[in-house]
mmCIF file of C-alpha atoms in Angstrom:
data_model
loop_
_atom_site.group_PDB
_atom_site.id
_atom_site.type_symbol
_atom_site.label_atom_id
_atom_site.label_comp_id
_atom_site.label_asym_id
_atom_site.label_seq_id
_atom_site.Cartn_x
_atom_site.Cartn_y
_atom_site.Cartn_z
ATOM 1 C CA UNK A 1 21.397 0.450 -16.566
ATOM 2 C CA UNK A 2 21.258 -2.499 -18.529
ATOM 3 C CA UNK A 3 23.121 -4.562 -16.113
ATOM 4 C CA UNK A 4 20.654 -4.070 -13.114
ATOM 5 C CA UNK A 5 18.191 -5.441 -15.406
ATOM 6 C CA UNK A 6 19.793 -8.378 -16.245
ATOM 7 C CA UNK A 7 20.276 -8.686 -12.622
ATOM 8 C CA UNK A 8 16.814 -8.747 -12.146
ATOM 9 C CA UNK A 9 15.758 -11.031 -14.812
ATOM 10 C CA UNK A 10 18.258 -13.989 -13.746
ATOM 11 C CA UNK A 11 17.222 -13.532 -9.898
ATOM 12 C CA UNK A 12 13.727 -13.770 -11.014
ATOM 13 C CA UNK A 13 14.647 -16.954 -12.549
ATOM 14 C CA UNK A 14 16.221 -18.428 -9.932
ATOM 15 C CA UNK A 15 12.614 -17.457 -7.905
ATOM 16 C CA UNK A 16 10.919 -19.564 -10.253
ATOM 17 C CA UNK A 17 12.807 -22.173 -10.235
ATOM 18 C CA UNK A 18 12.730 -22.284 -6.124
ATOM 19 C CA UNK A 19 8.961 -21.872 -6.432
ATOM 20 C CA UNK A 20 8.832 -25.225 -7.809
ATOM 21 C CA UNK A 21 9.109 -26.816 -4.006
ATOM 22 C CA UNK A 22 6.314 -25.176 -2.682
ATOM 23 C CA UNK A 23 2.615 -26.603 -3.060
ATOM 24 C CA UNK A 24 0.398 -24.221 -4.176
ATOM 25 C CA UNK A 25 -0.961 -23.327 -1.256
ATOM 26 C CA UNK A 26 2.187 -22.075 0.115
ATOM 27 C CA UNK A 27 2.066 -19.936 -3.382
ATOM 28 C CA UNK A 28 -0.988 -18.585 -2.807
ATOM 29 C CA UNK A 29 -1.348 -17.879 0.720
ATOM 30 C CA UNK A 30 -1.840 -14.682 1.774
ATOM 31 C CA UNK A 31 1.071 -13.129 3.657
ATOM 32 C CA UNK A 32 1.934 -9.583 5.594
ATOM 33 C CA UNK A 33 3.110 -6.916 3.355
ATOM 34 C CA UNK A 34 3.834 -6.329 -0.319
ATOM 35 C CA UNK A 35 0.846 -7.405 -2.631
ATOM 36 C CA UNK A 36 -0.519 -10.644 -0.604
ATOM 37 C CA UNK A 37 1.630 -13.847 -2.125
ATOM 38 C CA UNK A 38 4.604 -14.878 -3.055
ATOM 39 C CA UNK A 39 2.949 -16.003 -6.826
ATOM 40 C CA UNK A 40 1.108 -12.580 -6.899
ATOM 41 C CA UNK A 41 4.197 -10.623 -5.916
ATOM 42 C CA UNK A 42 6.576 -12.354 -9.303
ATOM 43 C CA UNK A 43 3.323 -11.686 -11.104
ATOM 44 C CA UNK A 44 3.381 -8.123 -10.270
ATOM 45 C CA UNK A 45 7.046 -7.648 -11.138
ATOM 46 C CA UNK A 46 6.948 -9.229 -14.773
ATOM 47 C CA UNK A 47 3.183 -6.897 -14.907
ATOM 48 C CA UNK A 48 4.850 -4.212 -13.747
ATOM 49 C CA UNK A 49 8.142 -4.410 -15.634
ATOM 50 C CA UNK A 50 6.621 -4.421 -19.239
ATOM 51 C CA UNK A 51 3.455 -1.890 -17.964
ATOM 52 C CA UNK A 52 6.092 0.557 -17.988
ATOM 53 C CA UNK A 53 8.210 0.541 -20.841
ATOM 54 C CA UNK A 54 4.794 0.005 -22.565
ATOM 55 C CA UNK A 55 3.604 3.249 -21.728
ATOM 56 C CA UNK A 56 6.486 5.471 -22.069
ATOM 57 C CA UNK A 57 6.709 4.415 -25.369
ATOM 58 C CA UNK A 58 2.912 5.400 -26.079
ATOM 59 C CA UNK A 59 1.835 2.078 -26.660
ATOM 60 C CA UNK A 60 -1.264 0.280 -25.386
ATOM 61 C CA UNK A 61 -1.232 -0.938 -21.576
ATOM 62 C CA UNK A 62 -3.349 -3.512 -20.301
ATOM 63 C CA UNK A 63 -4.266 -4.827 -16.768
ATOM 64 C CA UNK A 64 -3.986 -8.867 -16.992
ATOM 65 C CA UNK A 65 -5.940 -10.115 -13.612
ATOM 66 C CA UNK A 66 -4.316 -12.341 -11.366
ATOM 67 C CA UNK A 67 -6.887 -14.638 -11.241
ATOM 68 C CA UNK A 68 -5.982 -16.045 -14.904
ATOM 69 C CA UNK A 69 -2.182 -17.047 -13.817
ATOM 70 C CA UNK A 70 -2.542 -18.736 -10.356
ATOM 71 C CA UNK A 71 0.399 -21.204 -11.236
ATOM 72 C CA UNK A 72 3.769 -20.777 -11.619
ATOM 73 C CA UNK A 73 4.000 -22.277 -15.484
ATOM 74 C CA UNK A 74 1.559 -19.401 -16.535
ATOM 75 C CA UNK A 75 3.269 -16.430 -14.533
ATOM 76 C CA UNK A 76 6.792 -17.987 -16.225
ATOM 77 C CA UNK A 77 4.207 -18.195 -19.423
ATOM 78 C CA UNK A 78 2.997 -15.023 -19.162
ATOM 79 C CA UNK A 79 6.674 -13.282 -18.208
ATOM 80 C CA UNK A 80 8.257 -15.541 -21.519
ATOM 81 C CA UNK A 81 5.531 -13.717 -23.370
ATOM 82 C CA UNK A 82 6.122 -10.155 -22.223
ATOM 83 C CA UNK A 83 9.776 -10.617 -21.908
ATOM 84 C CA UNK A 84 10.984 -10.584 -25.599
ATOM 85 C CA UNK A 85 8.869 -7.005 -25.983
ATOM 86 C CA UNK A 86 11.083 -5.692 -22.806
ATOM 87 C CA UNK A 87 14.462 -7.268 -23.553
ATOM 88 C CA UNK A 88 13.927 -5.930 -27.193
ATOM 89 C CA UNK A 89 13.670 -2.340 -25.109
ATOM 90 C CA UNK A 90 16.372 -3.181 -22.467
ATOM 91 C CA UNK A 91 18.912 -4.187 -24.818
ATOM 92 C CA UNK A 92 18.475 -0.670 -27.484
ATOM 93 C CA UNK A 93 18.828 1.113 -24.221
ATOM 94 C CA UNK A 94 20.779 4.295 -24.582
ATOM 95 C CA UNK A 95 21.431 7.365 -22.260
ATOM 96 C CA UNK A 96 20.214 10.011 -24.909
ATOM 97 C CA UNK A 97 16.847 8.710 -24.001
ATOM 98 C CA UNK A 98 17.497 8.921 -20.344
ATOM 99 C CA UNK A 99 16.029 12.873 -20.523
ATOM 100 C CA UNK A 100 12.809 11.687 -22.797
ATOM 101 C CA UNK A 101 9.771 12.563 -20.880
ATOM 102 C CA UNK A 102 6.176 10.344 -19.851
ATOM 103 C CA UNK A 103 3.168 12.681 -19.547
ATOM 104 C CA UNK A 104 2.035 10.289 -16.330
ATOM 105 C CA UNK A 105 -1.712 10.782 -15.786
ATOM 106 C CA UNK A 106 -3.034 10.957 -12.428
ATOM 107 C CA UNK A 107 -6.169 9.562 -11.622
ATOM 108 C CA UNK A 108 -7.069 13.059 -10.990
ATOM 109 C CA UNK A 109 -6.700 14.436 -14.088
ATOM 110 C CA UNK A 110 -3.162 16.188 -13.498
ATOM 111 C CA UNK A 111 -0.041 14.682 -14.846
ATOM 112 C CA UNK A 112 3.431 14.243 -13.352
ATOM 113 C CA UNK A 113 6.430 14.222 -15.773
ATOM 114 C CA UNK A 114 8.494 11.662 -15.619
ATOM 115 C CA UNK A 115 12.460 11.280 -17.682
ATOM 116 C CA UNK A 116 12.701 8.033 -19.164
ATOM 117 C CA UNK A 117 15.542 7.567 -16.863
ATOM 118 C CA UNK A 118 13.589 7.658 -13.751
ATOM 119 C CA UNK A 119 11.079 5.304 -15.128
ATOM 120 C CA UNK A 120 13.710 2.575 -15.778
ATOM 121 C CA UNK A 121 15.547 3.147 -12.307
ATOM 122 C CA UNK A 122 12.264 2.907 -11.220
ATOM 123 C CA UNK A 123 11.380 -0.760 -12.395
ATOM 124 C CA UNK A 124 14.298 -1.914 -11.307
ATOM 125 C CA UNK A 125 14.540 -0.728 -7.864
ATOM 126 C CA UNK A 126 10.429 -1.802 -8.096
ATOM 127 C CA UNK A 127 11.963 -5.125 -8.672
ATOM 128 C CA UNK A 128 14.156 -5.499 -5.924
ATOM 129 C CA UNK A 129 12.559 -4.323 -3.368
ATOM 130 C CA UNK A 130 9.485 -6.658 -3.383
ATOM 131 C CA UNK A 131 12.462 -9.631 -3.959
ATOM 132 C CA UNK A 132 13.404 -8.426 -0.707
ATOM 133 C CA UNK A 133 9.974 -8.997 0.533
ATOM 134 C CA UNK A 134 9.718 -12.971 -0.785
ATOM 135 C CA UNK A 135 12.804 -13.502 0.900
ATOM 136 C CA UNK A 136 11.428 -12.832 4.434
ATOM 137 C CA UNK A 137 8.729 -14.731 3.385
ATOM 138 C CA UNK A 138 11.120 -17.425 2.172
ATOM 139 C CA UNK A 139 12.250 -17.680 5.379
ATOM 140 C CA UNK A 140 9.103 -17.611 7.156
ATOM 141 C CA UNK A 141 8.164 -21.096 5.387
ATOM 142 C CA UNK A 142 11.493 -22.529 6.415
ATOM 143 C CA UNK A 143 13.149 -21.970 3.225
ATOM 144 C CA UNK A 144 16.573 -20.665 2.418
ATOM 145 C CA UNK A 145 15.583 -17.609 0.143
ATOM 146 C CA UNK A 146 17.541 -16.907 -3.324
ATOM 147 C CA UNK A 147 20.923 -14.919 -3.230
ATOM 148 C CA UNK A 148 20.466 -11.141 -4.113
ATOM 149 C CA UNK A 149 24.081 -11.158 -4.648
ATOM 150 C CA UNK A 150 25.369 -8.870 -7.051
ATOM 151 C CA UNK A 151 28.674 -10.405 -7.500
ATOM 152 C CA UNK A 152 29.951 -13.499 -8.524
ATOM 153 C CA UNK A 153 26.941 -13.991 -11.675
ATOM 154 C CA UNK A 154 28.961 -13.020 -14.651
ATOM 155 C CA UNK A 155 27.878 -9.686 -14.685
ATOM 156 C CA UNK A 156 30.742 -7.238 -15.037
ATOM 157 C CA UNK A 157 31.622 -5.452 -18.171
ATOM 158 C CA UNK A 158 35.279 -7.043 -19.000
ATOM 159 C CA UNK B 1 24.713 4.713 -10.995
ATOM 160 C CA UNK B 2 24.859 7.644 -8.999
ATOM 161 C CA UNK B 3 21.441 8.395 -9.060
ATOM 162 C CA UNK B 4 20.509 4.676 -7.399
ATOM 163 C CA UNK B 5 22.765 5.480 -4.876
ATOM 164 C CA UNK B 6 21.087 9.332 -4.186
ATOM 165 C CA UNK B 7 17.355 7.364 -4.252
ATOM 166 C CA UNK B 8 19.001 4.273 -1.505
ATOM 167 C CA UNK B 9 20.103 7.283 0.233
ATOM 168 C CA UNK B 10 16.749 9.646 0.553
ATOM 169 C CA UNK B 11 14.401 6.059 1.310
ATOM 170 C CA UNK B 12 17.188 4.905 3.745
ATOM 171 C CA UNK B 13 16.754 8.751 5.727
ATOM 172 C CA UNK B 14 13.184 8.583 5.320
ATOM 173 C CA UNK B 15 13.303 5.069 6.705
ATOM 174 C CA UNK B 16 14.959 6.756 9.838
ATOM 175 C CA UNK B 17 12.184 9.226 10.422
ATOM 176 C CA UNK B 18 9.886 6.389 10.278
ATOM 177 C CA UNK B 19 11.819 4.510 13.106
ATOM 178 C CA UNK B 20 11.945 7.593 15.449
ATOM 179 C CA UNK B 21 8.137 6.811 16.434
ATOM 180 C CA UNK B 22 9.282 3.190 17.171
ATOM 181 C CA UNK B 23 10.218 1.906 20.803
ATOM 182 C CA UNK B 24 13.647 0.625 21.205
ATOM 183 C CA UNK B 25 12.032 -2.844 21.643
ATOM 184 C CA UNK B 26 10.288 -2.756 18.583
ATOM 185 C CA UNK B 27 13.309 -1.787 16.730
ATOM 186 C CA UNK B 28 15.381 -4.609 18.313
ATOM 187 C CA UNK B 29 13.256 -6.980 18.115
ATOM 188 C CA UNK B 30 14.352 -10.160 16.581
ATOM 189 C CA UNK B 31 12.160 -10.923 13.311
ATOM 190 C CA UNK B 32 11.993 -13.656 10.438
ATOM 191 C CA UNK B 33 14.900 -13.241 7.123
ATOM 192 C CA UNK B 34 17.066 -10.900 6.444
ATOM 193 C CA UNK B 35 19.685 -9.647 9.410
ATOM 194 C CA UNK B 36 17.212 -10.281 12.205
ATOM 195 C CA UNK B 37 15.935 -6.287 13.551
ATOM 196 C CA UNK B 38 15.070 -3.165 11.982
ATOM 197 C CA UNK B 39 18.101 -1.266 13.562
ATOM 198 C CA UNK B 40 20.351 -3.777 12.471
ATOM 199 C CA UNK B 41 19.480 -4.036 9.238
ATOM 200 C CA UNK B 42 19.920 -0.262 8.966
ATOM 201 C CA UNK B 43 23.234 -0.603 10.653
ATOM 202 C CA UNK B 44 24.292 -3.328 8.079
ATOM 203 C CA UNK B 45 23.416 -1.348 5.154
ATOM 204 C CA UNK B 46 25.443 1.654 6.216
ATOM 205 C CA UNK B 47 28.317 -0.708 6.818
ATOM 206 C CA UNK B 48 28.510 -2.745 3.854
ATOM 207 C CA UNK B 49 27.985 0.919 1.580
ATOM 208 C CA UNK B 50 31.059 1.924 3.351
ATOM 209 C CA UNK B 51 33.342 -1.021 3.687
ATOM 210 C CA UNK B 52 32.560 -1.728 -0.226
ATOM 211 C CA UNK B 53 33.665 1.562 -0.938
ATOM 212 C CA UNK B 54 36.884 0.976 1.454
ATOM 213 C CA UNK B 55 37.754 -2.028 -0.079
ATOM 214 C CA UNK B 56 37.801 -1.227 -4.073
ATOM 215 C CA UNK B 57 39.759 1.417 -3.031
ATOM 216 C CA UNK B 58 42.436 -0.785 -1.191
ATOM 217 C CA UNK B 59 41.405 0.945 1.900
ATOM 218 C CA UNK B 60 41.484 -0.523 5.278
ATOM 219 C CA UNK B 61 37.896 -1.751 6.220
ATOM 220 C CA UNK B 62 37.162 -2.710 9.897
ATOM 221 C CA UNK B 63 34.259 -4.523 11.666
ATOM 222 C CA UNK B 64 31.823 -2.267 13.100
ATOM 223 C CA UNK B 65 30.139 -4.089 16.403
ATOM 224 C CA UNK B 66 26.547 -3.323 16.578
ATOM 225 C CA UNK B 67 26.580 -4.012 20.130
ATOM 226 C CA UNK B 68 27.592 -0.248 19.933
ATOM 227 C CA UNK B 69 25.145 1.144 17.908
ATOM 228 C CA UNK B 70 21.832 0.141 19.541
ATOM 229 C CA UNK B 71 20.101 3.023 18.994
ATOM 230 C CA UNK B 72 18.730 4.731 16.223
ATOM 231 C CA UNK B 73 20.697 7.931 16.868
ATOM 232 C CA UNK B 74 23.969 5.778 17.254
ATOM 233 C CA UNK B 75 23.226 4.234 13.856
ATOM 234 C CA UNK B 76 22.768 7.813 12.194
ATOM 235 C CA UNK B 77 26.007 9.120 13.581
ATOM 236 C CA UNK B 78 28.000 6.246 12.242
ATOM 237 C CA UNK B 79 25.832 7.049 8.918
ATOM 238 C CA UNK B 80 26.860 10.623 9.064
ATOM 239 C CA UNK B 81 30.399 9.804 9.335
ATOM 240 C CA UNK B 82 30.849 7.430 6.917
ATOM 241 C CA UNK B 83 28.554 8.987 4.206
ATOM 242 C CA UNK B 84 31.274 11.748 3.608
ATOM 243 C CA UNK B 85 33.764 9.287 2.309
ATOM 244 C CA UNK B 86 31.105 7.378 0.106
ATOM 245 C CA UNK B 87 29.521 10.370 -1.228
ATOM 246 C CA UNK B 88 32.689 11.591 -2.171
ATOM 247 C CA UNK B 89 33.999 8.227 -4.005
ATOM 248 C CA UNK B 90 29.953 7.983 -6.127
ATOM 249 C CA UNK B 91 29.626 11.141 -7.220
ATOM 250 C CA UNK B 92 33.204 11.403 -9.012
ATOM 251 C CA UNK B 93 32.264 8.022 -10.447
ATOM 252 C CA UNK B 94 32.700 7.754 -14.228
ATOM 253 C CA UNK B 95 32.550 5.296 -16.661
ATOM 254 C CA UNK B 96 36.070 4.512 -16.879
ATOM 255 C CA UNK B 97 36.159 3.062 -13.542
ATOM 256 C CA UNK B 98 33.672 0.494 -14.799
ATOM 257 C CA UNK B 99 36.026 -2.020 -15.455
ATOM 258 C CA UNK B 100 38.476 -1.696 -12.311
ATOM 259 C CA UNK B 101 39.095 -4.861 -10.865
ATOM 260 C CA UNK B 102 38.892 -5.627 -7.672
ATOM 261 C CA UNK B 103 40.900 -9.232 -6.118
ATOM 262 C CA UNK B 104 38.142 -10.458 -3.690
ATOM 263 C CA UNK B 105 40.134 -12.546 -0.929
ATOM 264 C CA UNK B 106 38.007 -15.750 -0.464
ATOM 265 C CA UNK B 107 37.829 -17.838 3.230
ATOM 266 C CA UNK B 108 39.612 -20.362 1.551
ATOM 267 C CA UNK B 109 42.382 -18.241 0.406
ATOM 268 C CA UNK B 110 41.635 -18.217 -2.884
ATOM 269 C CA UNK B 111 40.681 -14.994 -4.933
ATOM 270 C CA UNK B 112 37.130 -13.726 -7.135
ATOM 271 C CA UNK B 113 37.461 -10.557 -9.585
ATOM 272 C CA UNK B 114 35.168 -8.482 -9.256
ATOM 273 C CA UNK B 115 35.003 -5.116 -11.397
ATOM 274 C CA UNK B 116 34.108 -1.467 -9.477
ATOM 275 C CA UNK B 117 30.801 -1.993 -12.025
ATOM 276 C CA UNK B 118 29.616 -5.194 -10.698
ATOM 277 C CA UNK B 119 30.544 -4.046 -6.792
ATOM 278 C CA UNK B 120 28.690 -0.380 -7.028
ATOM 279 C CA UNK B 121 25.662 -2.050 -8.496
ATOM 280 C CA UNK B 122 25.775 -5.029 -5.655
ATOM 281 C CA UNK B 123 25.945 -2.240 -3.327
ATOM 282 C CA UNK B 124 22.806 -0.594 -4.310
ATOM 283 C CA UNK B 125 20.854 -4.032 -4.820
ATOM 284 C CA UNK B 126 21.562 -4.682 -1.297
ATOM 285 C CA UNK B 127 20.309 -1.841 0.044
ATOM 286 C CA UNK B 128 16.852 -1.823 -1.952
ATOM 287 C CA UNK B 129 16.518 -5.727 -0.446
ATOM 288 C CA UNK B 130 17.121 -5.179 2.756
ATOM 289 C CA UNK B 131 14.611 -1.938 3.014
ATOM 290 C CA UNK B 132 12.098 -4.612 0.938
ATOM 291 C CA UNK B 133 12.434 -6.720 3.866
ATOM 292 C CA UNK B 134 11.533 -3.572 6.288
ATOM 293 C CA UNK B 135 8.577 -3.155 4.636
ATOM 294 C CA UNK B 136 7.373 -6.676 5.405
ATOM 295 C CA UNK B 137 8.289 -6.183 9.475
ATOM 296 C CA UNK B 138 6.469 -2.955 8.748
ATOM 297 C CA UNK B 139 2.984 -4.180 8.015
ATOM 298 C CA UNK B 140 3.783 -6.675 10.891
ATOM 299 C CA UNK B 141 3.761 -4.016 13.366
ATOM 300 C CA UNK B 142 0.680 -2.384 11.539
ATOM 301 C CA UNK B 143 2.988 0.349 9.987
ATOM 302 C CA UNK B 144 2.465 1.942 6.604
ATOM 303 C CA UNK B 145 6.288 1.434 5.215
ATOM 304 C CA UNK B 146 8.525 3.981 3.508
ATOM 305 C CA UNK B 147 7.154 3.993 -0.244
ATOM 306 C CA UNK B 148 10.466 2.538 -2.527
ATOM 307 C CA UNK B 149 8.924 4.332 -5.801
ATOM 308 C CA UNK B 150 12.045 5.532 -7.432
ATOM 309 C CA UNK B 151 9.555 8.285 -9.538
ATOM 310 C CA UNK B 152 7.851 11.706 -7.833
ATOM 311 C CA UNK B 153 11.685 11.942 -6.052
ATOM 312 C CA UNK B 154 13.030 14.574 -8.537
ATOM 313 C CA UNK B 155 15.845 11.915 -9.050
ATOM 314 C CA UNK B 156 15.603 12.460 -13.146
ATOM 315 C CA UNK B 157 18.322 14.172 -15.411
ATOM 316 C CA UNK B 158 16.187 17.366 -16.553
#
């Protein structure tokens, strides 16, 4: 479990960092599919990401608006911020919380029970999917998009 | 790990309901990133699952030719056959086989190590990119894409 998060987090790095060649305009334009940008779209991953393992934990969510972090240095501010909270999480992972369960309230009043497990399978696959998305996007603009290789990034268990 | 494998599998089946109201054409067609076309990117995900699987084991892999699987049907059947063999191999995955290495032969000649860990959890990153990338040539046709929430699948351990 761990692994695919650590996965995640050096990919998302490696956006950042390829984000630096694009004007801002080419951040913020809107494109076709996902949530709109490419900025929006690592915004809603690192929002996303520690949204969740806030709330199965019972602590206090809240909804940070785009509009404040409409440049790369405060989304990699903002994720540097959140990111200790969720590593802290990651990292104490074990699989006799995998069965816990999140009481996930509906916006019409019901609830749908979620394991603990699912939610973390869920912000990872969350993850990679919309990565997926900036790399047709990537290539849209002409750009070569980040590897989502697995492999060959130091992350097998020797 | 098994149950990122069960979700890649129920989005990727879903994902070929939602193709069935597609014309050939549109599935074809040649779009921006990834593998180029819908079908093909389904084809390639079913390949690379299998050949992955092949190749850990020391099994022979061989090229599959899309030029002979143009068809949505086609690209089940060749699904179907190969999921026996890759169902079989995840779900009498344990921990143990974590750490099996695997001598990846290079262009060059020369060789990577890989473990079974790292090359299961490439496999299922692939697939979640690739079907992020649908979703983009989704909303580009005016589609509503296949929703990649890993939650509300009954994919927890109750």
């Amino acid at each position: 479990m761990q692994l695919l998060f650590h996965y995640n987090w050096l990919i998302r790095d490696e956006w950042y960092s390829w984000c630096e060649d694009l004007t801002e305009e080419e951040l913020l334009k809107n494109r076709t599919g996902g949530v709109g940008s490419i900025l929006q779209t690592l915004f809603h991953i690192v929002d996303v990401e520690w949204s969740w393992i806030r709330l199965i934990q019972g602590k206090e969510d809240f909804q940070e608006n785009f509009d404040d972090y409409k440049s790369i240095s405060k989304v990699r501010e903002l994720d540097a911020r959140f990111h200790k909270e969720v590593e802290e999480f990651v990292n104490n992972w074990d699989e006799n919380m995998e069965s816990n369960k999140f009481y996930d309230l509906q916006s019409d009043g019901s609830h749908l029970t979620d394991t603990w497990g699912e939610v973390m399978r869920h912000i990872i696959a969350h993850e990679i999917h919309h990565i997926g998305q900036l790399s047709v996007w990537a290539r849209e603009i002409g750009k070569k998009p980040i590897s989502a290789n697995f492999i060959g990034r130091g992350l097998g268990t020797h």
